[in-house]
Amino acid sequence: GLSFLPRSDHVYKLSPYQEIDEEEYNKRVDSLGKLDFAKLAYYEKQDNTIGAKEVACVSGACEI
């Protein structure tokens, strides 16, 4: 699904990771159905990729 979050400097707590096995993973993937990424154009009327250029930090390491 899509998440609609406020555009501010607010920080959200990271959700906990949940370990699952391959069978559960495949079950969840199947429940998503077919994704049609072409439909995203309906929501993306302009280029908003500036935020994507920010440094991403994961597991205590940051991209440079």
mmCIF file with all atom_site columns, C-alpha atoms in Angstrom:
data_model
loop_
_atom_site.group_PDB
_atom_site.id
_atom_site.type_symbol
_atom_site.label_atom_id
_atom_site.label_alt_id
_atom_site.label_comp_id
_atom_site.label_asym_id
_atom_site.label_entity_id
_atom_site.label_seq_id
_atom_site.pdbx_PDB_ins_code
_atom_site.Cartn_x
_atom_site.Cartn_y
_atom_site.Cartn_z
_atom_site.occupancy
_atom_site.B_iso_or_equiv
_atom_site.pdbx_formal_charge
_atom_site.auth_seq_id
_atom_site.auth_comp_id
_atom_site.auth_asym_id
_atom_site.auth_atom_id
_atom_site.pdbx_PDB_model_num
ATOM 1  C CA . GLY A 1 1  ? 0.000  0.000   0.000   1.00 0.00 ? 1  GLY A CA 1
ATOM 2  C CA . LEU A 1 2  ? 0.886  3.653   -0.042  1.00 0.00 ? 2  LEU A CA 1
ATOM 3  C CA . SER A 1 3  ? 1.756  5.630   3.066   1.00 0.00 ? 3  SER A CA 1
ATOM 4  C CA . PHE A 1 4  ? 0.692  9.256   3.237   1.00 0.00 ? 4  PHE A CA 1
ATOM 5  C CA . LEU A 1 5  ? 2.958  10.976  5.756   1.00 0.00 ? 5  LEU A CA 1
ATOM 6  C CA . PRO A 1 6  ? 3.202  14.685  6.558   1.00 0.00 ? 6  PRO A CA 1
ATOM 7  C CA . ARG A 1 7  ? 5.948  16.648  4.800   1.00 0.00 ? 7  ARG A CA 1
ATOM 8  C CA . SER A 1 8  ? 7.946  17.876  7.776   1.00 0.00 ? 8  SER A CA 1
ATOM 9  C CA . ASP A 1 9  ? 11.074 17.118  9.764   1.00 0.00 ? 9  ASP A CA 1
ATOM 10 C CA . HIS A 1 10 ? 9.127  14.674  11.941  1.00 0.00 ? 10 HIS A CA 1
ATOM 11 C CA . VAL A 1 11 ? 10.824 11.331  12.623  1.00 0.00 ? 11 VAL A CA 1
ATOM 12 C CA . TYR A 1 12 ? 8.907  8.048   12.773  1.00 0.00 ? 12 TYR A CA 1
ATOM 13 C CA . LYS A 1 13 ? 10.010 5.072   14.827  1.00 0.00 ? 13 LYS A CA 1
ATOM 14 C CA . LEU A 1 14 ? 11.181 2.196   12.635  1.00 0.00 ? 14 LEU A CA 1
ATOM 15 C CA . SER A 1 15 ? 8.795  -0.745  12.732  1.00 0.00 ? 15 SER A CA 1
ATOM 16 C CA . PRO A 1 16 ? 10.278 -3.930  14.159  1.00 0.00 ? 16 PRO A CA 1
ATOM 17 C CA . TYR A 1 17 ? 11.480 -6.566  11.719  1.00 0.00 ? 17 TYR A CA 1
ATOM 18 C CA . GLN A 1 18 ? 9.574  -9.838  11.711  1.00 0.00 ? 18 GLN A CA 1
ATOM 19 C CA . GLU A 1 19 ? 11.425 -12.980 10.711  1.00 0.00 ? 19 GLU A CA 1
ATOM 20 C CA . ILE A 1 20 ? 9.473  -15.257 8.345   1.00 0.00 ? 20 ILE A CA 1
ATOM 21 C CA . ASP A 1 21 ? 10.350 -18.397 6.413   1.00 0.00 ? 21 ASP A CA 1
ATOM 22 C CA . GLU A 1 22 ? 10.250 -18.827 2.620   1.00 0.00 ? 22 GLU A CA 1
ATOM 23 C CA . GLU A 1 23 ? 6.783  -20.405 2.680   1.00 0.00 ? 23 GLU A CA 1
ATOM 24 C CA . GLU A 1 24 ? 5.292  -17.437 4.565   1.00 0.00 ? 24 GLU A CA 1
ATOM 25 C CA . TYR A 1 25 ? 7.118  -14.994 2.276   1.00 0.00 ? 25 TYR A CA 1
ATOM 26 C CA . ASN A 1 26 ? 5.684  -16.644 -0.844  1.00 0.00 ? 26 ASN A CA 1
ATOM 27 C CA . LYS A 1 27 ? 2.209  -16.658 0.701   1.00 0.00 ? 27 LYS A CA 1
ATOM 28 C CA . ARG A 1 28 ? 2.406  -12.926 1.371   1.00 0.00 ? 28 ARG A CA 1
ATOM 29 C CA . VAL A 1 29 ? 3.800  -12.154 -2.094  1.00 0.00 ? 29 VAL A CA 1
ATOM 30 C CA . ASP A 1 30 ? 0.947  -14.116 -3.686  1.00 0.00 ? 30 ASP A CA 1
ATOM 31 C CA . SER A 1 31 ? -1.597 -12.136 -1.647  1.00 0.00 ? 31 SER A CA 1
ATOM 32 C CA . LEU A 1 32 ? -0.351 -8.880  -3.226  1.00 0.00 ? 32 LEU A CA 1
ATOM 33 C CA . GLY A 1 33 ? -1.640 -9.813  -6.648  1.00 0.00 ? 33 GLY A CA 1
ATOM 34 C CA . LYS A 1 34 ? -0.237 -8.325  -9.843  1.00 0.00 ? 34 LYS A CA 1
ATOM 35 C CA . LEU A 1 35 ? 1.228  -4.849  -9.462  1.00 0.00 ? 35 LEU A CA 1
ATOM 36 C CA . ASP A 1 36 ? 0.729  -2.444  -12.366 1.00 0.00 ? 36 ASP A CA 1
ATOM 37 C CA . PHE A 1 37 ? 3.424  0.193   -11.871 1.00 0.00 ? 37 PHE A CA 1
ATOM 38 C CA . ALA A 1 38 ? 2.104  2.126   -14.884 1.00 0.00 ? 38 ALA A CA 1
ATOM 39 C CA . LYS A 1 39 ? -0.809 3.234   -12.691 1.00 0.00 ? 39 LYS A CA 1
ATOM 40 C CA . LEU A 1 40 ? 1.607  5.195   -10.483 1.00 0.00 ? 40 LEU A CA 1
ATOM 41 C CA . ALA A 1 41 ? 1.635  7.863   -13.188 1.00 0.00 ? 41 ALA A CA 1
ATOM 42 C CA . TYR A 1 42 ? -1.873 8.779   -12.010 1.00 0.00 ? 42 TYR A CA 1
ATOM 43 C CA . TYR A 1 43 ? -0.409 9.884   -8.652  1.00 0.00 ? 43 TYR A CA 1
ATOM 44 C CA . GLU A 1 44 ? 2.970  11.192  -9.818  1.00 0.00 ? 44 GLU A CA 1
ATOM 45 C CA . LYS A 1 45 ? 2.165  14.375  -11.715 1.00 0.00 ? 45 LYS A CA 1
ATOM 46 C CA . GLN A 1 46 ? 5.626  15.925  -11.269 1.00 0.00 ? 46 GLN A CA 1
ATOM 47 C CA . ASP A 1 47 ? 9.197  14.848  -10.596 1.00 0.00 ? 47 ASP A CA 1
ATOM 48 C CA . ASN A 1 48 ? 9.756  14.672  -6.830  1.00 0.00 ? 48 ASN A CA 1
ATOM 49 C CA . THR A 1 49 ? 13.066 12.818  -6.817  1.00 0.00 ? 49 THR A CA 1
ATOM 50 C CA . ILE A 1 50 ? 15.000 15.513  -4.923  1.00 0.00 ? 50 ILE A CA 1
ATOM 51 C CA . GLY A 1 51 ? 14.303 13.718  -1.625  1.00 0.00 ? 51 GLY A CA 1
ATOM 52 C CA . ALA A 1 52 ? 15.700 10.497  -3.072  1.00 0.00 ? 52 ALA A CA 1
ATOM 53 C CA . LYS A 1 53 ? 19.116 12.149  -3.333  1.00 0.00 ? 53 LYS A CA 1
ATOM 54 C CA . GLU A 1 54 ? 19.457 12.326  0.453   1.00 0.00 ? 54 GLU A CA 1
ATOM 55 C CA . VAL A 1 55 ? 21.951 10.032  2.151   1.00 0.00 ? 55 VAL A CA 1
ATOM 56 C CA . ALA A 1 56 ? 20.342 6.769   3.267   1.00 0.00 ? 56 ALA A CA 1
ATOM 57 C CA . CYS A 1 57 ? 21.506 5.148   6.514   1.00 0.00 ? 57 CYS A CA 1
ATOM 58 C CA . VAL A 1 58 ? 20.659 1.512   7.239   1.00 0.00 ? 58 VAL A CA 1
ATOM 59 C CA . SER A 1 59 ? 21.929 -0.808  9.962   1.00 0.00 ? 59 SER A CA 1
ATOM 60 C CA . GLY A 1 60 ? 24.386 1.744   11.289  1.00 0.00 ? 60 GLY A CA 1
ATOM 61 C CA . ALA A 1 61 ? 25.995 2.411   7.883   1.00 0.00 ? 61 ALA A CA 1
ATOM 62 C CA . CYS A 1 62 ? 25.367 5.331   5.523   1.00 0.00 ? 62 CYS A CA 1
ATOM 63 C CA . GLU A 1 63 ? 25.740 5.589   1.755   1.00 0.00 ? 63 GLU A CA 1
ATOM 64 C CA . ILE A 1 64 ? 28.321 8.072   0.566   1.00 0.00 ? 64 ILE A CA 1
#
